[in-house]
mmCIF file with all atom_site columns, C-alpha atoms in Angstrom:
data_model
loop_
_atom_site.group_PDB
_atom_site.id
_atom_site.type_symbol
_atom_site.label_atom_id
_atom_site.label_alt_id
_atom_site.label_comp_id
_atom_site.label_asym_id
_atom_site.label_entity_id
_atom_site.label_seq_id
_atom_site.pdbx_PDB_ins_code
_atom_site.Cartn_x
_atom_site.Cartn_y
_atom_site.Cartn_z
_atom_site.occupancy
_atom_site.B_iso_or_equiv
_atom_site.pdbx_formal_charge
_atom_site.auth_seq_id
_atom_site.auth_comp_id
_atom_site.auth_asym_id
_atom_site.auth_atom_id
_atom_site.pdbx_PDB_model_num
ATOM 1   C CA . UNK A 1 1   ? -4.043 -4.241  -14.621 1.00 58.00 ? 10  UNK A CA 1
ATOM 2   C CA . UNK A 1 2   ? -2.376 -6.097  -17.785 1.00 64.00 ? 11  UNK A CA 1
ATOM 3   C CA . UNK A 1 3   ? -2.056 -9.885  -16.483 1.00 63.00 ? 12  UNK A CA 1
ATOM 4   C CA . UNK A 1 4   ? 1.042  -9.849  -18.338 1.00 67.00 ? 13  UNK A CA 1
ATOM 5   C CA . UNK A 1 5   ? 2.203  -7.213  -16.574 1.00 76.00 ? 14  UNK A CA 1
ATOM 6   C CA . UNK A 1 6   ? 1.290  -8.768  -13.241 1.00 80.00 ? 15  UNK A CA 1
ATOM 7   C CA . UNK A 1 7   ? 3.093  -11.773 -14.144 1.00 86.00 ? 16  UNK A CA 1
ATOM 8   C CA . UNK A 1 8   ? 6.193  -9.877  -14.722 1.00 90.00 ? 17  UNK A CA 1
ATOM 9   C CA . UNK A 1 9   ? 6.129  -8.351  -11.574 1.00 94.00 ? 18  UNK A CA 1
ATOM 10  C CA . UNK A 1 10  ? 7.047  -12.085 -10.225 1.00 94.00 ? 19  UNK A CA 1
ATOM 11  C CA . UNK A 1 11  ? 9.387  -13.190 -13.586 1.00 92.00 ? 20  UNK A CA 1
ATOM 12  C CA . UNK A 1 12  ? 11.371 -10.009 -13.388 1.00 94.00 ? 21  UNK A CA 1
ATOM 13  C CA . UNK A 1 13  ? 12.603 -11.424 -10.122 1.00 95.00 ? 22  UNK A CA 1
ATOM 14  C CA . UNK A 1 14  ? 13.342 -15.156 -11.104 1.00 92.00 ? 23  UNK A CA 1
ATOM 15  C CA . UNK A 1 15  ? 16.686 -16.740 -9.888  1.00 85.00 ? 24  UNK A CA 1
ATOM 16  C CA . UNK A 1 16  ? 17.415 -17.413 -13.668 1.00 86.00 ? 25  UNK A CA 1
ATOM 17  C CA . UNK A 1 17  ? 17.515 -14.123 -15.926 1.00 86.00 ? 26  UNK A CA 1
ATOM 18  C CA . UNK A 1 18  ? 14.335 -13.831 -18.353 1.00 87.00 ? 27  UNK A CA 1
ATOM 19  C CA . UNK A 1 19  ? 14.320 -12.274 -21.451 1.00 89.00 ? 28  UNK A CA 1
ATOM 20  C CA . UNK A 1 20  ? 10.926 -10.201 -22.153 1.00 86.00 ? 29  UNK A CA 1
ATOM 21  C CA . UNK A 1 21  ? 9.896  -8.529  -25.001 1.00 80.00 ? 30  UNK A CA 1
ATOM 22  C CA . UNK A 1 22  ? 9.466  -4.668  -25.294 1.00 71.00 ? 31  UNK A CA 1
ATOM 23  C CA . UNK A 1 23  ? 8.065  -2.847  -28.472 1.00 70.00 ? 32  UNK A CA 1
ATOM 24  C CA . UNK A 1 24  ? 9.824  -5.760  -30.408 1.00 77.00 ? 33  UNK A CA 1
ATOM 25  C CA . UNK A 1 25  ? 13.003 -5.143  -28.224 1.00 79.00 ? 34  UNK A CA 1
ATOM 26  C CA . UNK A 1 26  ? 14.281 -7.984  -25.744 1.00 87.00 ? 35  UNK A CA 1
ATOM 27  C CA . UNK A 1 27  ? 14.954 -7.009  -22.594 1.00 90.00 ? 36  UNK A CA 1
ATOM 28  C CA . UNK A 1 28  ? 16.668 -9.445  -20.353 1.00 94.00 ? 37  UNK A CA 1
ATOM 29  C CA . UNK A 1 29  ? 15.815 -9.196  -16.371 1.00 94.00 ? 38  UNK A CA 1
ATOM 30  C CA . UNK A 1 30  ? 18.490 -9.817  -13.862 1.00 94.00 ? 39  UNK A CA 1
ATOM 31  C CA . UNK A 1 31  ? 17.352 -10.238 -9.978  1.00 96.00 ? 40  UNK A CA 1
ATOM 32  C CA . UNK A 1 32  ? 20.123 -7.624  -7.852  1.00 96.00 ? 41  UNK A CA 1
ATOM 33  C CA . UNK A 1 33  ? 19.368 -8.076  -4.154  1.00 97.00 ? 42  UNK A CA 1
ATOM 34  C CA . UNK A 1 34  ? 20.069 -4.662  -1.738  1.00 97.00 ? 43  UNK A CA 1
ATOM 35  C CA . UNK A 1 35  ? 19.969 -6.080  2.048   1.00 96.00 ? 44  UNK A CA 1
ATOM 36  C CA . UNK A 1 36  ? 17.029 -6.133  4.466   1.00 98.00 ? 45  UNK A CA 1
ATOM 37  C CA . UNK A 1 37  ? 15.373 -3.648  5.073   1.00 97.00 ? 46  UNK A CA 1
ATOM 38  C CA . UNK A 1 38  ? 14.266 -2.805  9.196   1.00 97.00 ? 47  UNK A CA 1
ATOM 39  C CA . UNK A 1 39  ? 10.752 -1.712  9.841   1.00 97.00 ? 48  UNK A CA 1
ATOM 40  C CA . UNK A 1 40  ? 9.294  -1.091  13.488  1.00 95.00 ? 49  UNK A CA 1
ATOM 41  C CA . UNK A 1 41  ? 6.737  1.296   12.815  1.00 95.00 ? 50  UNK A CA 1
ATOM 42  C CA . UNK A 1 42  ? 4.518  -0.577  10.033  1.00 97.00 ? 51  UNK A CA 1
ATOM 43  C CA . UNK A 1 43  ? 4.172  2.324   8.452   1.00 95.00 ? 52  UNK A CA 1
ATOM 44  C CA . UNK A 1 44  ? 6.803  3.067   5.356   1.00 95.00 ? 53  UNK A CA 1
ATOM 45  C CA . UNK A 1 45  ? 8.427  5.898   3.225   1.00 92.00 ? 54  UNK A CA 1
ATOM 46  C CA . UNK A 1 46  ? 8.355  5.178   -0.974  1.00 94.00 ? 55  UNK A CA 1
ATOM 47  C CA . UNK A 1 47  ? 9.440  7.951   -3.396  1.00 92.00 ? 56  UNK A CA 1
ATOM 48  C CA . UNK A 1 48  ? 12.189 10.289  -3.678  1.00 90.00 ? 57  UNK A CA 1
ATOM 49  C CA . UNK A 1 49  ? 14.376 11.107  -0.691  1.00 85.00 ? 58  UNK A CA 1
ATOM 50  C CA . UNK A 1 50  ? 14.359 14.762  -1.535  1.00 80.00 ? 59  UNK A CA 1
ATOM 51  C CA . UNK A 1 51  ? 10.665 15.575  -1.586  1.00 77.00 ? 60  UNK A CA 1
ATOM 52  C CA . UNK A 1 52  ? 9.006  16.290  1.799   1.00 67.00 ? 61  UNK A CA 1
ATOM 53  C CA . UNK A 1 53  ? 8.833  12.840  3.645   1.00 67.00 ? 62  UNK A CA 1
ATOM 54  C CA . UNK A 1 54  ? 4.655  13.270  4.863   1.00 67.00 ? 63  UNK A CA 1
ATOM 55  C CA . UNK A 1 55  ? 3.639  13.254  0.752   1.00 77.00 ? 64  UNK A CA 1
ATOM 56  C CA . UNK A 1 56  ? 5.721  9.818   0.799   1.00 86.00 ? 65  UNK A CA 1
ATOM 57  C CA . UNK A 1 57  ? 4.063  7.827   3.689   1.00 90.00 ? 66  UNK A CA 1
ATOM 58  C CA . UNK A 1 58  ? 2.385  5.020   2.095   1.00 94.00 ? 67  UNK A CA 1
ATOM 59  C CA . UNK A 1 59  ? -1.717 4.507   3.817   1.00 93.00 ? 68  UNK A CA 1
ATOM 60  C CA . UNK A 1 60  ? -1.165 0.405   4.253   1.00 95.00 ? 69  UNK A CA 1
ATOM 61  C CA . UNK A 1 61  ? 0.089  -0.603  7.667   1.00 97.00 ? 70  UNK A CA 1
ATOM 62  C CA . UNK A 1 62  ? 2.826  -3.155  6.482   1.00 98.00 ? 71  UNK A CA 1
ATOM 63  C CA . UNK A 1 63  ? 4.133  -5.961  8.913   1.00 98.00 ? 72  UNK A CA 1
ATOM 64  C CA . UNK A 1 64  ? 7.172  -5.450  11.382  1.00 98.00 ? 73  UNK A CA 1
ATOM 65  C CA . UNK A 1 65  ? 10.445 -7.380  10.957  1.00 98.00 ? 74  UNK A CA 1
ATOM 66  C CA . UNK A 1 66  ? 14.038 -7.846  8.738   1.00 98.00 ? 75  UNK A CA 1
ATOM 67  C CA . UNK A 1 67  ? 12.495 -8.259  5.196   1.00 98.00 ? 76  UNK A CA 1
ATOM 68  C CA . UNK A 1 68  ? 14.466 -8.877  1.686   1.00 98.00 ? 77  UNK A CA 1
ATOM 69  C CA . UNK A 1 69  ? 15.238 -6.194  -0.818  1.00 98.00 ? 78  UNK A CA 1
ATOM 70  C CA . UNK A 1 70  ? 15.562 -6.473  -4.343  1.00 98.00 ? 79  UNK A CA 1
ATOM 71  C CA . UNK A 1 71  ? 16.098 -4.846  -7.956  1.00 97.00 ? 80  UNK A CA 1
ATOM 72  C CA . UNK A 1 72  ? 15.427 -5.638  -11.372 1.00 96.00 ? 81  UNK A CA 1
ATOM 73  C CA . UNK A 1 73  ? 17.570 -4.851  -13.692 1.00 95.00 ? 82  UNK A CA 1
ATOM 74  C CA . UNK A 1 74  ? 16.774 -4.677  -17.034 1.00 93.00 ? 83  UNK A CA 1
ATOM 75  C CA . UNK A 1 75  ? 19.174 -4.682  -19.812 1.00 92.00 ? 84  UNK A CA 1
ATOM 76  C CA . UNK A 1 76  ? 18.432 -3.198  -23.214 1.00 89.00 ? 85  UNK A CA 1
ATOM 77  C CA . UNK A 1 77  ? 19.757 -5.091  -26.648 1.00 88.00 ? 86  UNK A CA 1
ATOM 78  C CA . UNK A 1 78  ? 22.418 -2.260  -26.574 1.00 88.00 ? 87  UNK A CA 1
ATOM 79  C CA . UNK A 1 79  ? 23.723 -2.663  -23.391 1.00 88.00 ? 88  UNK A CA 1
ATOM 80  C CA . UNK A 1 80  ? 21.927 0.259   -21.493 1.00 89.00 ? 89  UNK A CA 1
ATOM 81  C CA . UNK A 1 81  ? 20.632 -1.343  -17.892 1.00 92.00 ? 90  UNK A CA 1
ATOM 82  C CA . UNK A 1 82  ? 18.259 0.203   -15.737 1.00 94.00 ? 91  UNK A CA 1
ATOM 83  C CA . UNK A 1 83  ? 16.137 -0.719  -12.712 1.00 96.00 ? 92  UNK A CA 1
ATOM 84  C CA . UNK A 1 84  ? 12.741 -1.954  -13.823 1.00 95.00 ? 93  UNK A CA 1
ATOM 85  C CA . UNK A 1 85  ? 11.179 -2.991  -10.430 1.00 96.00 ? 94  UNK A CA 1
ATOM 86  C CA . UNK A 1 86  ? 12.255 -2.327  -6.793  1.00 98.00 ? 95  UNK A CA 1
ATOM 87  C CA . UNK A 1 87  ? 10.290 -4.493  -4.179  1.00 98.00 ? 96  UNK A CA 1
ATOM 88  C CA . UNK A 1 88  ? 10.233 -5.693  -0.947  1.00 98.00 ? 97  UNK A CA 1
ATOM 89  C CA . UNK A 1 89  ? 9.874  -9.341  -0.161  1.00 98.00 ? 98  UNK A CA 1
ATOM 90  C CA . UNK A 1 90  ? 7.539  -9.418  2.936   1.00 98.00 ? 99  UNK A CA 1
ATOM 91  C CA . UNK A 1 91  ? 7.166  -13.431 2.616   1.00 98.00 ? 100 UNK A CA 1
ATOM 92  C CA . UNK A 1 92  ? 7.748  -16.272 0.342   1.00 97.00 ? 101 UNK A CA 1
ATOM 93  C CA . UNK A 1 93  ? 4.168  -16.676 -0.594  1.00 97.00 ? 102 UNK A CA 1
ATOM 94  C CA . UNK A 1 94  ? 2.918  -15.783 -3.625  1.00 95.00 ? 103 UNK A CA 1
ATOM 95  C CA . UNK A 1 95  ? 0.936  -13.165 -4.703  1.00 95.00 ? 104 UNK A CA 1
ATOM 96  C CA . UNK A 1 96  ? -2.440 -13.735 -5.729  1.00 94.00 ? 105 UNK A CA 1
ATOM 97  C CA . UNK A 1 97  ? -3.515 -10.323 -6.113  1.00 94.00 ? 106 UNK A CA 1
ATOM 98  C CA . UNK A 1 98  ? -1.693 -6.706  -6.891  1.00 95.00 ? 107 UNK A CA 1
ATOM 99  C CA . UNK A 1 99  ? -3.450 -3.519  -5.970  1.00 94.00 ? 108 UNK A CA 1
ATOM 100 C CA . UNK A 1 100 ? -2.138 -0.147  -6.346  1.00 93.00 ? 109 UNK A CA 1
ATOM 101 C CA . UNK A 1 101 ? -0.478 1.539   -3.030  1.00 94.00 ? 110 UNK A CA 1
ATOM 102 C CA . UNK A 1 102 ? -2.117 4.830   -1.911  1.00 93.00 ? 111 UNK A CA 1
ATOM 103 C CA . UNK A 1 103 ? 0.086  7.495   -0.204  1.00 91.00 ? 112 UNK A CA 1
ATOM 104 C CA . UNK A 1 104 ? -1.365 8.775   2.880   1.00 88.00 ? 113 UNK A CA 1
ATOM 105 C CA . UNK A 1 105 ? -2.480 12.582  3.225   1.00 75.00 ? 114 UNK A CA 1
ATOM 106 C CA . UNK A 1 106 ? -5.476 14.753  1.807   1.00 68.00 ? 115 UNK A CA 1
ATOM 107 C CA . UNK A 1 107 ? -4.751 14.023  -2.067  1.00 60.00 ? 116 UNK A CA 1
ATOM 108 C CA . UNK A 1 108 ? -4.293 10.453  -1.757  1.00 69.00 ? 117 UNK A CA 1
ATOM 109 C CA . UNK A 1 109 ? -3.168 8.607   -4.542  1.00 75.00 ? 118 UNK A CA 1
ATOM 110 C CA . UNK A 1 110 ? -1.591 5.763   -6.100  1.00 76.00 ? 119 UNK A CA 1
ATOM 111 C CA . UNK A 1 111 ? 2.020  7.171   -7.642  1.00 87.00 ? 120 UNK A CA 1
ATOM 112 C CA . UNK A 1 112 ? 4.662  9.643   -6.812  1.00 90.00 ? 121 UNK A CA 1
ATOM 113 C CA . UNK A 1 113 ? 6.641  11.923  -8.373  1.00 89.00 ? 122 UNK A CA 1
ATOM 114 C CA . UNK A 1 114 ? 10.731 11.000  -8.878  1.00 92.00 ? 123 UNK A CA 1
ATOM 115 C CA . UNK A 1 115 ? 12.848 14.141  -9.627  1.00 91.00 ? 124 UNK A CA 1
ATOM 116 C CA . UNK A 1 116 ? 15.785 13.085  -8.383  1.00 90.00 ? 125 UNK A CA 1
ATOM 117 C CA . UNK A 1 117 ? 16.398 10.094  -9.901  1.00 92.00 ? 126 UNK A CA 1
ATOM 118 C CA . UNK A 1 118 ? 15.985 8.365   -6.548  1.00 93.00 ? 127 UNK A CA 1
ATOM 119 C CA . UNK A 1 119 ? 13.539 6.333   -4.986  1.00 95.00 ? 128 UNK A CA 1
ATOM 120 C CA . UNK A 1 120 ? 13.722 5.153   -1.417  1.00 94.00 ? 129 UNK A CA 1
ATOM 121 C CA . UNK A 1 121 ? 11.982 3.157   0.802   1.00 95.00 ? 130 UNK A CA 1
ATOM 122 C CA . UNK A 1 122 ? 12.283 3.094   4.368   1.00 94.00 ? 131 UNK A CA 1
ATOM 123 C CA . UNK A 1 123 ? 10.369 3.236   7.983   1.00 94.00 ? 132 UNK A CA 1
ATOM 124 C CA . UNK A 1 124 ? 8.515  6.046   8.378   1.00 90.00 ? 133 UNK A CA 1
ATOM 125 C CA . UNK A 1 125 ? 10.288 6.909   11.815  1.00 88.00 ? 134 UNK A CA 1
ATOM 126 C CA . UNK A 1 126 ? 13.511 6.611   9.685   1.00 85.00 ? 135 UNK A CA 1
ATOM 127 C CA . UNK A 1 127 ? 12.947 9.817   7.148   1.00 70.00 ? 136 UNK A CA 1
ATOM 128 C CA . UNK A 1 128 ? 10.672 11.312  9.360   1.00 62.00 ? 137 UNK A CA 1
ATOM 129 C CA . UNK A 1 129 ? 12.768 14.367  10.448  1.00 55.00 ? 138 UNK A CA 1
ATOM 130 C CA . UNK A 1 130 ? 14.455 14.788  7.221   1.00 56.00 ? 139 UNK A CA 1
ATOM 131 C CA . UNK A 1 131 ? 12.803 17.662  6.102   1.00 50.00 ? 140 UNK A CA 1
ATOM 132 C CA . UNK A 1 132 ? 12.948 19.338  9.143   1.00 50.00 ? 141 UNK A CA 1
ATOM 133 C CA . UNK A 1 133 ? 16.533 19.084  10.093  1.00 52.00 ? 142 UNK A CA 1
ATOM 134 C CA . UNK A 1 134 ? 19.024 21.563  9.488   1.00 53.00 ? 143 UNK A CA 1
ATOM 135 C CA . UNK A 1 135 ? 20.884 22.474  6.172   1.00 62.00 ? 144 UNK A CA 1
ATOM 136 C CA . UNK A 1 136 ? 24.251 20.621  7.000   1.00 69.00 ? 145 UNK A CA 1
ATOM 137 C CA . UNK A 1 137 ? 22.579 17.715  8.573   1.00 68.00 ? 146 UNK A CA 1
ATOM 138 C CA . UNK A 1 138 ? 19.958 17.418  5.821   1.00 67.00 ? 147 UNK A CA 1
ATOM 139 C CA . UNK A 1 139 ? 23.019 17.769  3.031   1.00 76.00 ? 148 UNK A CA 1
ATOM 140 C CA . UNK A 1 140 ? 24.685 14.820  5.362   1.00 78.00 ? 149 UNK A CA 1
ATOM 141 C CA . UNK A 1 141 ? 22.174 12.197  4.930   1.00 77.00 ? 150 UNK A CA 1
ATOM 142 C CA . UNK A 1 142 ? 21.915 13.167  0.944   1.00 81.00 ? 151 UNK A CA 1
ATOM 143 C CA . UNK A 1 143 ? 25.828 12.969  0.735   1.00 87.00 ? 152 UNK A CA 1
ATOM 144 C CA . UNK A 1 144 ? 26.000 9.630   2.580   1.00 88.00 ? 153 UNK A CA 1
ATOM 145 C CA . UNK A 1 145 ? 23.416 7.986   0.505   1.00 89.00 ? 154 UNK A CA 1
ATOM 146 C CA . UNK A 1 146 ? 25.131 9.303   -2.641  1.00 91.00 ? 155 UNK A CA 1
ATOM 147 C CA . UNK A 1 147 ? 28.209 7.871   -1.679  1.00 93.00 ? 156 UNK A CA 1
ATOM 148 C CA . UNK A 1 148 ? 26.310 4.659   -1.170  1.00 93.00 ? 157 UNK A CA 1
ATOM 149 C CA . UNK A 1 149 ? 24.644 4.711   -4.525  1.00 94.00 ? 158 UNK A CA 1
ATOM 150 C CA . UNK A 1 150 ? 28.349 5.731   -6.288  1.00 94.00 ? 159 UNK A CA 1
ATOM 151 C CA . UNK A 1 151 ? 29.599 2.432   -5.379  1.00 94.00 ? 160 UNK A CA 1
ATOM 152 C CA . UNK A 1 152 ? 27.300 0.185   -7.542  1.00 93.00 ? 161 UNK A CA 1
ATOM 153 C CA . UNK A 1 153 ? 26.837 2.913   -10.206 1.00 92.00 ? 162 UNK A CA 1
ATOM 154 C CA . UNK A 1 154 ? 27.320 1.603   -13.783 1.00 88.00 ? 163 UNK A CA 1
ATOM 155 C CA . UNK A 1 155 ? 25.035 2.523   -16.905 1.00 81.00 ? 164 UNK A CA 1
ATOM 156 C CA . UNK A 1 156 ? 22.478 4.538   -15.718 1.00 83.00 ? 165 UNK A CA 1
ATOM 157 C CA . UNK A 1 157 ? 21.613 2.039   -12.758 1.00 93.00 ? 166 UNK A CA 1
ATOM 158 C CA . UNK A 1 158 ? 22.275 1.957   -9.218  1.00 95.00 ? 167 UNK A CA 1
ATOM 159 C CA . UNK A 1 159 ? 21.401 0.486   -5.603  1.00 96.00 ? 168 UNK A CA 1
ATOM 160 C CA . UNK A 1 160 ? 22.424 0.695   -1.607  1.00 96.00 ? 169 UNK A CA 1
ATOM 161 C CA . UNK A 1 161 ? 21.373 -0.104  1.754   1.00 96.00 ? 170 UNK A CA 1
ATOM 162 C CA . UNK A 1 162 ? 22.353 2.835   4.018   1.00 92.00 ? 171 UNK A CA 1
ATOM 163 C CA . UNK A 1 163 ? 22.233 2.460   7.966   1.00 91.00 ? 172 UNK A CA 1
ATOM 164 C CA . UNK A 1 164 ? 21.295 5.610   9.739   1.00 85.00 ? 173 UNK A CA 1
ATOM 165 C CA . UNK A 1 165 ? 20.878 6.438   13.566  1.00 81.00 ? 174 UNK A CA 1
ATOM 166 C CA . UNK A 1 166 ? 17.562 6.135   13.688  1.00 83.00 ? 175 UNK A CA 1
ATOM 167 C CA . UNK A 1 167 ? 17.283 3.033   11.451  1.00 89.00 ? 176 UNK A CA 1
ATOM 168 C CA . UNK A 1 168 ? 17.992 1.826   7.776   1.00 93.00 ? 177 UNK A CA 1
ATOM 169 C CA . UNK A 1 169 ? 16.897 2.473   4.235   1.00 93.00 ? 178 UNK A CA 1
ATOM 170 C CA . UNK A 1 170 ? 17.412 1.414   1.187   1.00 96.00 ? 179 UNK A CA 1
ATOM 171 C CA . UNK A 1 171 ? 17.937 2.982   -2.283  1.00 96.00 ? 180 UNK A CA 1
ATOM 172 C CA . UNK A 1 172 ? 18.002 2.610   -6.372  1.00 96.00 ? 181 UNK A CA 1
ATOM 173 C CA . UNK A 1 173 ? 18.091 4.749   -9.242  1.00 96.00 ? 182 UNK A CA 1
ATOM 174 C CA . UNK A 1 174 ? 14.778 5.287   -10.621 1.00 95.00 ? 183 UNK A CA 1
ATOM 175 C CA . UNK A 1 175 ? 14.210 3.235   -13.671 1.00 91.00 ? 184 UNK A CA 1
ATOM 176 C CA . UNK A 1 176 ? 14.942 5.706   -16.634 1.00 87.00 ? 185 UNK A CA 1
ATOM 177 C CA . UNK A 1 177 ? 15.397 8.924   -14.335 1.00 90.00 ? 186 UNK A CA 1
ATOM 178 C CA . UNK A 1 178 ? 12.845 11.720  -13.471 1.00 91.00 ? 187 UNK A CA 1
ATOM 179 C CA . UNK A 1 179 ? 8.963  10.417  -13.693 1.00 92.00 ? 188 UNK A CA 1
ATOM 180 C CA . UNK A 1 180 ? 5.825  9.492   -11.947 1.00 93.00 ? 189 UNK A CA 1
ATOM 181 C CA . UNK A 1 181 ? 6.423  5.755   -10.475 1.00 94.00 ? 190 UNK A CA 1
ATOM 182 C CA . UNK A 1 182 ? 3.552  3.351   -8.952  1.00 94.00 ? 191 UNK A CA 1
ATOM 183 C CA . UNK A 1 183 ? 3.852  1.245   -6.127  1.00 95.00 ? 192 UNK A CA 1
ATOM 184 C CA . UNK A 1 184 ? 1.490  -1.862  -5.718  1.00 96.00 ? 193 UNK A CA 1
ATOM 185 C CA . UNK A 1 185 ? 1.002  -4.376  -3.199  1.00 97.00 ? 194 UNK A CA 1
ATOM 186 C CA . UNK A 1 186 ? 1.053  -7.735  -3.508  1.00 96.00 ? 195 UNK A CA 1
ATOM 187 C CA . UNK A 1 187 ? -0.994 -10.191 -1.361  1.00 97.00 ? 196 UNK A CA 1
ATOM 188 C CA . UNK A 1 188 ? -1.459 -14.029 -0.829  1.00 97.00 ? 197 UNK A CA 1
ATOM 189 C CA . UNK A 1 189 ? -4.188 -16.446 -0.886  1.00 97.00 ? 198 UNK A CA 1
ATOM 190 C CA . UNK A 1 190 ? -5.209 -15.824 2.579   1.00 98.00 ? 199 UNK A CA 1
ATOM 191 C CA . UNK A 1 191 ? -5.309 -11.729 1.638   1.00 97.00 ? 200 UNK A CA 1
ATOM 192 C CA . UNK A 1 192 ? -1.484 -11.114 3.832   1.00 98.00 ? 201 UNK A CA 1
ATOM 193 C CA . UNK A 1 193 ? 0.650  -8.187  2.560   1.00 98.00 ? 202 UNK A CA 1
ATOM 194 C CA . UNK A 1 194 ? 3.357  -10.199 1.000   1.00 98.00 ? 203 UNK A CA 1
ATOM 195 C CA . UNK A 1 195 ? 5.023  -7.721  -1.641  1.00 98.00 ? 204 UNK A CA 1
ATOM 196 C CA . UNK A 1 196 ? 5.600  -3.971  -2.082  1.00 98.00 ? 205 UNK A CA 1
ATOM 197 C CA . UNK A 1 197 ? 6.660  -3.500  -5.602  1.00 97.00 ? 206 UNK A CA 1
ATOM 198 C CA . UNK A 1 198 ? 7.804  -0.006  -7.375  1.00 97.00 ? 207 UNK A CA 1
ATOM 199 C CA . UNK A 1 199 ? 7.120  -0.267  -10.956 1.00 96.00 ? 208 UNK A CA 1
ATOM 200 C CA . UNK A 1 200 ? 9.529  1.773   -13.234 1.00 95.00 ? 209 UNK A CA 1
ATOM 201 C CA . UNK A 1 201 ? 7.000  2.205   -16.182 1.00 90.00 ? 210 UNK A CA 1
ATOM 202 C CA . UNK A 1 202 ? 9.127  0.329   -18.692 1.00 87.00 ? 211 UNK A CA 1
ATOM 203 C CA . UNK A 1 203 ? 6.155  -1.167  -20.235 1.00 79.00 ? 212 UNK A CA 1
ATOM 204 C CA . UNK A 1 204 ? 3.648  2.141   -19.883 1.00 67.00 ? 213 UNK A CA 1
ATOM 205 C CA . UNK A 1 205 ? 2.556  2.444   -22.857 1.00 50.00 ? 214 UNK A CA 1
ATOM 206 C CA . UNK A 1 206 ? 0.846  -1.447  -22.874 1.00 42.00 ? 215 UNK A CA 1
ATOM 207 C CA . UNK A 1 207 ? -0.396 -0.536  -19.486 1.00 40.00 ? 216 UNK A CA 1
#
């Protein structure tokens, strides 16, 4: 991985907004924080709510607990603002080292696939059943976390934390729309999980 690119994955965050520079474009970075996100299971959903939730388990075991969740937004010289990054804060430390997330099943691999302009990450127990459940339920949970989403819309960018029976997720529009996204972990000096970061592929093409 580009160590500029690592770096960013930090900056984009910052408590002051950073301007970066994109194919001689500036792009200024604005940290939007969701909620906290519950997991129980240590095992978590990442990709779009709409796909079938066992291609979205991520392999890691991730710790238990109430954790921070964030968005960057990045804002083009024209005014267009979209989510860059989407991460979960598992502790203050720092990262010292980013490897790519692998999703759990027989054709394991490092990125997903985003049609619906939504990516979500949750529990596993929490999106389990999704699938599964019945037309009108299913359409229930999609129509709630639309709702959610509607609230903070504004050009092209979105966010939510949702609370659900079984649980809570949380939600953001998927950088520039439909794509392939990669998640990466982030861990500290002494090796702890201590970010899970969604990158939106603004800077693919120096990647």
């Amino acid at each position: 991985m580009d160590q500029s690119i690592a770096e960013l994955f930090e900056l984009a965050f910052d408590d002051e907004d950073i301007v970066v520079e994109l194919a001689d474009e500036e792009l200024l970075f604005t940290n939007q924080p969701i909620g906290y996100l519950r997991i129980s299971s240590g095992q978590i959903i990442a990709g779009d709510p709409a796909r079938a939730s066992d291609t979205l388990q991520l392999s890691e075991t991730f710790p238990n607990g109430e954790f921070l969740t964030e968005v960057a937004i990045a804002e083009f010289e024209d005014g267009e603002e979209i989510a860059g990054y989407f991460r979960i804060k598992f502790s203050n430390n720092a990262p010292q080292h980013w490897e790519s997330a692998t999703y759990s099943g027989e054709n394991a691999h490092a990125s997903t696939l985003v049609e619906s302009g939504i990516f979500v990450l949750a529990d596993a127990n929490v999106l389990s059943d999704l699938p599964a459940i019945d037309g009108e339920e299913r359409e229930a949970v999609m129509n709630k976390l639309n709702n959610a989403l509607d609230e903070t819309y504004e050009d092209d960018r979105a966010w939510a934390e949702l609370d659900l029976e079984s649980g809570n997720l949380v939600a953001c529009s998927s950088g520039d729309g439909a794509g392939t996204y990669t998640t990466y972990i982030g861990r500290d000096a002494s090796g702890k999980i201590c970010r899970l970061l969604v990158d939106f592929a603004l800077f693919e093409e120096d990647e």
